[in-house]
């Protein structure tokens, strides 16, 4: 199957229409919208509390470790969903492969638990 540049015209047209709509909406709302400037409106606002101190406070490494472990253990759902959808077509071979995958996942989970990687201080 050969394609030409004409086949991409609807895609470019839709992208141009979307970008044009967003740009025109921002431009028109900026011109037609109310402009009431005041000292209170122009101040920085964050949760109603005046900011105190430096915003660059270092986070604990434990925070990042828990976040990475969450992502690692959450990825199992990405592999389990297609397996569950195609469970009957895969047969025993698919079941064995998912069993190995789950075994390795559980071993990794117990390793993290033994190293106290999920304990928050």
Tab-separated table of N, CA and C in Angstrom:
chain	number	residue	atom	x	y	z
A	1	UNK	N	0.835	-1.175	0.000
A	1	UNK	CA	0.000	0.000	0.000
A	1	UNK	C	0.880	1.238	0.000
A	2	UNK	N	0.685	2.066	-0.977
A	2	UNK	CA	1.483	3.279	-1.081
A	2	UNK	C	0.658	4.465	-0.621
A	3	UNK	N	1.340	5.392	0.022
A	3	UNK	CA	0.679	6.608	0.478
A	3	UNK	C	1.301	7.799	-0.205
A	4	UNK	N	0.517	8.828	-0.318
A	4	UNK	CA	1.043	10.071	-0.876
A	4	UNK	C	0.831	11.173	0.151
A	5	UNK	N	1.333	12.329	-0.185
A	5	UNK	CA	1.224	13.440	0.748
A	5	UNK	C	-0.214	13.922	0.896
A	6	UNK	N	-1.029	13.662	-0.102
A	6	UNK	CA	-2.425	14.075	-0.049
A	6	UNK	C	-3.175	13.306	1.043
A	7	UNK	N	-2.745	12.081	1.346
A	7	UNK	CA	-3.402	11.287	2.376
A	7	UNK	C	-3.246	11.890	3.771
A	8	UNK	N	-2.230	12.712	3.977
A	8	UNK	CA	-1.989	13.333	5.271
A	8	UNK	C	-2.696	14.678	5.425
A	9	UNK	N	-3.372	15.144	4.395
A	9	UNK	CA	-4.031	16.452	4.434
A	9	UNK	C	-5.072	16.551	5.546
A	10	UNK	N	-5.943	15.561	5.762
A	10	UNK	CA	-6.916	15.678	6.867
A	10	UNK	C	-6.260	15.794	8.241
A	11	UNK	N	-5.138	15.118	8.443
A	11	UNK	CA	-4.441	15.200	9.728
A	11	UNK	C	-3.883	16.602	9.943
A	12	UNK	N	-3.252	17.154	8.910
A	12	UNK	CA	-2.706	18.505	9.024
A	12	UNK	C	-3.823	19.529	9.196
A	13	UNK	N	-4.932	19.316	8.516
A	13	UNK	CA	-6.060	20.233	8.621
A	13	UNK	C	-6.649	20.208	10.035
A	14	UNK	N	-6.773	19.030	10.623
A	14	UNK	CA	-7.300	18.926	11.978
A	14	UNK	C	-6.335	19.563	12.984
A	15	UNK	N	-5.041	19.342	12.809
A	15	UNK	CA	-4.060	19.947	13.711
A	15	UNK	C	-4.088	21.467	13.593
A	16	UNK	N	-4.169	21.989	12.370
A	16	UNK	CA	-4.219	23.438	12.175
A	16	UNK	C	-5.493	24.023	12.776
A	17	UNK	N	-6.606	23.313	12.632
A	17	UNK	CA	-7.859	23.780	13.205
A	17	UNK	C	-7.786	23.794	14.730
A	18	UNK	N	-7.204	22.772	15.334
A	18	UNK	CA	-7.090	22.708	16.795
A	18	UNK	C	-6.185	23.817	17.318
A	19	UNK	N	-5.024	23.994	16.710
A	19	UNK	CA	-4.095	25.042	17.145
A	19	UNK	C	-4.713	26.416	16.932
A	20	UNK	N	-5.387	26.610	15.795
A	20	UNK	CA	-6.042	27.889	15.522
A	20	UNK	C	-7.144	28.193	16.516
A	21	UNK	N	-7.928	27.181	16.876
A	21	UNK	CA	-8.999	27.391	17.853
A	21	UNK	C	-8.434	27.789	19.214
A	22	UNK	N	-7.418	27.093	19.667
A	22	UNK	CA	-6.825	27.406	20.970
A	22	UNK	C	-6.213	28.800	20.961
A	23	UNK	N	-5.456	29.115	19.915
A	23	UNK	CA	-4.805	30.427	19.843
A	23	UNK	C	-5.835	31.544	19.765
A	24	UNK	N	-6.868	31.360	18.959
A	24	UNK	CA	-7.879	32.414	18.840
A	24	UNK	C	-8.680	32.563	20.135
A	25	UNK	N	-8.968	31.478	20.819
A	25	UNK	CA	-9.702	31.566	22.086
A	25	UNK	C	-8.891	32.330	23.128
A	26	UNK	N	-7.609	32.035	23.219
A	26	UNK	CA	-6.759	32.750	24.185
A	26	UNK	C	-6.655	34.227	23.819
A	27	UNK	N	-6.478	34.520	22.546
A	27	UNK	CA	-6.333	35.909	22.096
A	27	UNK	C	-7.619	36.694	22.328
A	28	UNK	N	-8.756	36.125	21.952
A	28	UNK	CA	-10.028	36.828	22.089
A	28	UNK	C	-10.395	37.026	23.556
A	29	UNK	N	-10.184	36.015	24.389
A	29	UNK	CA	-10.507	36.175	25.813
A	29	UNK	C	-9.593	37.201	26.467
A	30	UNK	N	-8.370	37.315	26.000
A	30	UNK	CA	-7.469	38.340	26.533
A	30	UNK	C	-7.894	39.741	26.149
A	31	UNK	N	-8.469	39.891	24.962
A	31	UNK	CA	-8.919	41.215	24.509
A	31	UNK	C	-10.278	41.597	25.079
A	32	UNK	N	-11.193	40.639	25.192
A	32	UNK	CA	-12.545	40.946	25.639
A	32	UNK	C	-12.734	40.833	27.146
A	33	UNK	N	-11.857	40.128	27.823
A	33	UNK	CA	-12.018	39.896	29.251
A	33	UNK	C	-11.784	41.151	30.077
A	34	UNK	N	-12.302	41.150	31.319
A	34	UNK	CA	-12.114	42.323	32.182
A	34	UNK	C	-10.660	42.461	32.632
A	35	UNK	N	-10.261	43.700	32.791
A	35	UNK	CA	-8.897	43.972	33.246
A	35	UNK	C	-8.985	44.848	34.491
A	36	UNK	N	-8.992	44.212	35.627
A	36	UNK	CA	-9.047	44.923	36.902
A	36	UNK	C	-7.773	44.599	37.675
A	37	UNK	N	-6.798	45.431	37.572
A	37	UNK	CA	-5.540	45.227	38.279
A	37	UNK	C	-5.577	45.933	39.622
A	38	UNK	N	-5.020	45.273	40.618
A	38	UNK	CA	-4.892	45.879	41.939
A	38	UNK	C	-3.677	45.265	42.614
A	39	UNK	N	-3.306	45.841	43.729
A	39	UNK	CA	-2.136	45.344	44.456
A	39	UNK	C	-2.388	43.923	44.944
A	40	UNK	N	-3.589	43.674	45.469
A	40	UNK	CA	-3.891	42.340	45.984
A	40	UNK	C	-3.993	41.303	44.880
A	41	UNK	N	-4.534	41.672	43.720
A	41	UNK	CA	-4.665	40.699	42.632
A	41	UNK	C	-3.319	40.359	42.004
A	42	UNK	N	-2.388	41.273	42.040
A	42	UNK	CA	-1.097	41.045	41.398
A	42	UNK	C	-0.097	40.340	42.307
A	43	UNK	N	-0.440	40.087	43.568
A	43	UNK	CA	0.473	39.385	44.467
A	43	UNK	C	0.477	37.892	44.156
A	44	UNK	N	1.603	37.258	44.463
A	44	UNK	CA	1.670	35.807	44.335
A	44	UNK	C	0.768	35.177	45.378
A	45	UNK	N	0.101	34.104	44.995
A	45	UNK	CA	-0.841	33.461	45.899
A	45	UNK	C	-0.602	31.961	45.871
A	46	UNK	N	-0.511	31.394	47.067
A	46	UNK	CA	-0.355	29.946	47.154
A	46	UNK	C	-1.030	29.481	48.429
A	47	UNK	N	-2.195	28.915	48.298
A	47	UNK	CA	-2.936	28.301	49.398
A	47	UNK	C	-3.288	29.282	50.506
A	48	UNK	N	-3.256	30.555	50.242
A	48	UNK	CA	-3.644	31.518	51.249
A	48	UNK	C	-2.626	31.734	52.338
A	49	UNK	N	-1.458	31.124	52.252
A	49	UNK	CA	-0.444	31.237	53.294
A	49	UNK	C	0.777	31.929	52.697
A	50	UNK	N	1.275	32.891	53.391
A	50	UNK	CA	2.493	33.566	52.938
A	50	UNK	C	3.653	32.581	52.961
A	51	UNK	N	4.421	32.564	51.907
A	51	UNK	CA	5.548	31.633	51.848
A	51	UNK	C	6.689	32.143	52.720
A	52	UNK	N	7.310	31.204	53.426
A	52	UNK	CA	8.404	31.538	54.337
A	52	UNK	C	9.559	30.593	54.040
A	53	UNK	N	10.738	31.115	53.893
A	53	UNK	CA	11.911	30.275	53.722
A	53	UNK	C	12.186	29.919	52.264
A	54	UNK	N	13.128	29.030	52.102
A	54	UNK	CA	13.575	28.618	50.779
A	54	UNK	C	12.669	27.501	50.245
A	55	UNK	N	12.310	27.581	48.984
A	55	UNK	CA	11.463	26.561	48.370
A	55	UNK	C	12.264	25.328	47.967
A	56	UNK	N	13.557	25.386	48.008
A	56	UNK	CA	14.405	24.280	47.566
A	56	UNK	C	14.859	23.424	48.742
A	57	UNK	N	13.904	22.971	49.531
A	57	UNK	CA	14.208	22.102	50.663
A	57	UNK	C	14.459	20.693	50.107
A	58	UNK	N	15.563	20.058	50.475
A	58	UNK	CA	15.836	18.725	49.928
A	58	UNK	C	14.870	17.690	50.490
A	59	UNK	N	14.395	16.812	49.597
A	59	UNK	CA	13.525	15.710	50.006
A	59	UNK	C	14.371	14.542	50.467
A	60	UNK	N	13.777	13.716	51.291
A	60	UNK	CA	14.445	12.510	51.744
A	60	UNK	C	14.553	11.522	50.586
A	61	UNK	N	15.629	10.770	50.558
A	61	UNK	CA	15.814	9.757	49.530
A	61	UNK	C	14.735	8.685	49.655
A	62	UNK	N	14.225	8.491	50.851
A	62	UNK	CA	13.178	7.500	51.098
A	62	UNK	C	11.932	7.814	50.264
A	63	UNK	N	11.628	9.090	50.098
A	63	UNK	CA	10.476	9.496	49.289
A	63	UNK	C	10.638	9.008	47.850
A	64	UNK	N	11.795	9.230	47.270
A	64	UNK	CA	12.034	8.811	45.895
A	64	UNK	C	12.071	7.289	45.776
A	65	UNK	N	12.609	6.620	46.776
A	65	UNK	CA	12.655	5.161	46.767
A	65	UNK	C	11.249	4.570	46.770
A	66	UNK	N	10.374	5.103	47.601
A	66	UNK	CA	9.001	4.618	47.639
A	66	UNK	C	8.298	4.905	46.312
A	67	UNK	N	8.544	6.064	45.727
A	67	UNK	CA	7.927	6.401	44.445
A	67	UNK	C	8.389	5.448	43.344
A	68	UNK	N	9.669	5.150	43.287
A	68	UNK	CA	10.192	4.233	42.265
A	68	UNK	C	9.663	2.829	42.484
A	69	UNK	N	9.600	2.396	43.741
A	69	UNK	CA	9.062	1.063	44.018
A	69	UNK	C	7.579	0.976	43.654
A	70	UNK	N	6.848	2.048	43.884
A	70	UNK	CA	5.447	2.064	43.483
A	70	UNK	C	5.311	1.876	41.982
A	71	UNK	N	6.122	2.597	41.218
A	71	UNK	CA	6.066	2.472	39.766
A	71	UNK	C	6.448	1.054	39.337
A	72	UNK	N	7.492	0.496	39.926
A	72	UNK	CA	7.915	-0.853	39.560
A	72	UNK	C	6.839	-1.892	39.831
A	73	UNK	N	6.207	-1.815	40.990
A	73	UNK	CA	5.183	-2.800	41.313
A	73	UNK	C	3.866	-2.500	40.609
A	74	UNK	N	3.667	-1.280	40.169
A	74	UNK	CA	2.454	-0.933	39.451
A	74	UNK	C	2.510	-1.389	38.000
A	75	UNK	N	3.684	-1.575	37.464
A	75	UNK	CA	3.839	-2.008	36.077
A	75	UNK	C	3.272	-3.406	35.861
A	76	UNK	N	3.128	-4.175	36.927
A	76	UNK	CA	2.585	-5.525	36.781
A	76	UNK	C	1.199	-5.508	36.162
A	77	UNK	N	0.419	-4.479	36.414
A	77	UNK	CA	-0.927	-4.393	35.850
A	77	UNK	C	-0.850	-4.267	34.333
A	78	UNK	N	0.156	-3.587	33.833
A	78	UNK	CA	0.314	-3.431	32.388
A	78	UNK	C	0.527	-4.792	31.733
A	79	UNK	N	1.221	-5.689	32.395
A	79	UNK	CA	1.455	-7.017	31.836
A	79	UNK	C	0.301	-7.976	32.128
A	80	UNK	N	-0.409	-7.757	33.209
A	80	UNK	CA	-1.480	-8.684	33.576
A	80	UNK	C	-2.757	-8.455	32.778
A	81	UNK	N	-3.044	-7.238	32.365
A	81	UNK	CA	-4.288	-6.970	31.654
A	81	UNK	C	-4.356	-7.702	30.305
A	82	UNK	N	-3.347	-7.586	29.431
A	82	UNK	CA	-3.432	-8.342	28.170
A	82	UNK	C	-3.443	-9.852	28.402
A	83	UNK	N	-2.751	-10.298	29.427
A	83	UNK	CA	-2.763	-11.727	29.737
A	83	UNK	C	-4.161	-12.175	30.130
A	84	UNK	N	-4.840	-11.377	30.939
A	84	UNK	CA	-6.185	-11.740	31.368
A	84	UNK	C	-7.172	-11.717	30.208
A	85	UNK	N	-6.978	-10.798	29.281
A	85	UNK	CA	-7.880	-10.727	28.128
A	85	UNK	C	-7.691	-11.935	27.214
A	86	UNK	N	-6.462	-12.371	27.032
A	86	UNK	CA	-6.148	-13.482	26.127
A	86	UNK	C	-5.852	-14.776	26.872
A	87	UNK	N	-6.413	-14.936	28.045
A	87	UNK	CA	-6.101	-16.082	28.892
A	87	UNK	C	-6.426	-17.406	28.203
A	88	UNK	N	-7.584	-17.520	27.586
A	88	UNK	CA	-7.990	-18.798	26.974
A	88	UNK	C	-7.155	-19.149	25.751
A	89	UNK	N	-6.780	-18.154	24.960
A	89	UNK	CA	-5.983	-18.434	23.753
A	89	UNK	C	-4.555	-18.846	24.098
A	90	UNK	N	-4.036	-18.388	25.223
A	90	UNK	CA	-2.649	-18.701	25.588
A	90	UNK	C	-2.513	-20.103	26.169
A	91	UNK	N	-3.541	-20.576	26.787
A	91	UNK	CA	-3.512	-21.929	27.334
A	91	UNK	C	-2.571	-22.073	28.519
A	92	UNK	N	-2.059	-23.282	28.673
A	92	UNK	CA	-1.189	-23.584	29.816
A	92	UNK	C	0.145	-22.849	29.724
A	93	UNK	N	0.633	-22.638	28.502
A	93	UNK	CA	1.914	-21.932	28.334
A	93	UNK	C	1.823	-20.512	28.880
A	94	UNK	N	0.727	-19.816	28.580
A	94	UNK	CA	0.528	-18.469	29.106
A	94	UNK	C	0.395	-18.457	30.612
A	95	UNK	N	-0.287	-19.479	31.151
A	95	UNK	CA	-0.435	-19.578	32.597
A	95	UNK	C	0.923	-19.794	33.266
A	96	UNK	N	1.756	-20.645	32.671
A	96	UNK	CA	3.077	-20.908	33.234
A	96	UNK	C	3.949	-19.651	33.198
A	97	UNK	N	3.904	-18.923	32.089
A	97	UNK	CA	4.709	-17.703	31.984
A	97	UNK	C	4.253	-16.638	32.981
A	98	UNK	N	2.932	-16.506	33.150
A	98	UNK	CA	2.440	-15.535	34.124
A	98	UNK	C	2.761	-15.988	35.542
A	99	UNK	N	2.766	-17.295	35.783
A	99	UNK	CA	3.161	-17.808	37.097
A	99	UNK	C	4.600	-17.467	37.411
A	100	UNK	N	5.484	-17.617	36.430
A	100	UNK	CA	6.897	-17.247	36.627
A	100	UNK	C	7.023	-15.749	36.891
A	101	UNK	N	6.275	-14.958	36.109
A	101	UNK	CA	6.309	-13.500	36.287
A	101	UNK	C	5.840	-13.113	37.687
A	102	UNK	N	4.730	-13.679	38.127
A	102	UNK	CA	4.206	-13.361	39.454
A	102	UNK	C	5.149	-13.851	40.562
A	103	UNK	N	5.772	-15.009	40.354
A	103	UNK	CA	6.740	-15.514	41.337
A	103	UNK	C	7.901	-14.537	41.491
A	104	UNK	N	8.454	-14.069	40.365
A	104	UNK	CA	9.557	-13.109	40.439
A	104	UNK	C	9.114	-11.793	41.064
A	105	UNK	N	7.892	-11.387	40.786
A	105	UNK	CA	7.371	-10.168	41.377
A	105	UNK	C	7.232	-10.311	42.883
A	106	UNK	N	6.737	-11.430	43.339
A	106	UNK	CA	6.571	-11.658	44.774
A	106	UNK	C	7.931	-11.773	45.467
A	107	UNK	N	8.894	-12.416	44.813
A	107	UNK	CA	10.249	-12.484	45.378
A	107	UNK	C	10.826	-11.077	45.531
A	108	UNK	N	10.637	-10.250	44.512
A	108	UNK	CA	11.105	-8.868	44.603
A	108	UNK	C	10.407	-8.092	45.694
A	109	UNK	N	9.110	-8.327	45.859
A	109	UNK	CA	8.357	-7.645	46.905
A	109	UNK	C	8.861	-8.035	48.293
A	110	UNK	N	9.086	-9.327	48.499
A	110	UNK	CA	9.593	-9.753	49.804
A	110	UNK	C	11.015	-9.257	50.050
A	111	UNK	N	11.818	-9.128	49.000
A	111	UNK	CA	13.156	-8.566	49.137
A	111	UNK	C	13.072	-7.119	49.618
A	112	UNK	N	12.161	-6.358	49.008
A	112	UNK	CA	11.991	-4.962	49.413
A	112	UNK	C	11.483	-4.883	50.842
A	113	UNK	N	10.581	-5.776	51.213
A	113	UNK	CA	10.072	-5.779	52.577
A	113	UNK	C	11.177	-6.133	53.575
A	114	UNK	N	12.050	-7.079	53.203
A	114	UNK	CA	13.134	-7.477	54.101
A	114	UNK	C	14.136	-6.319	54.283
A	115	UNK	N	14.387	-5.577	53.217
A	115	UNK	CA	15.309	-4.446	53.291
A	115	UNK	C	14.655	-3.207	53.885
A	116	UNK	N	13.379	-3.316	54.263
A	116	UNK	CA	12.616	-2.222	54.862
A	116	UNK	C	12.549	-1.009	53.937
A	117	UNK	N	12.347	-1.290	52.670
A	117	UNK	CA	12.278	-0.204	51.675
A	117	UNK	C	10.966	0.533	51.687
A	118	UNK	N	9.915	-0.060	52.231
A	118	UNK	CA	8.607	0.573	52.235
A	118	UNK	C	8.236	1.147	53.593
A	119	UNK	N	9.106	1.081	54.564
A	119	UNK	CA	8.809	1.642	55.881
A	119	UNK	C	9.062	3.118	55.888
A	120	UNK	N	8.055	3.863	56.307
A	120	UNK	CA	8.155	5.318	56.355
A	120	UNK	C	8.496	5.747	57.775
A	121	UNK	N	9.468	6.618	57.895
A	121	UNK	CA	9.939	7.024	59.230
A	121	UNK	C	9.289	8.309	59.682
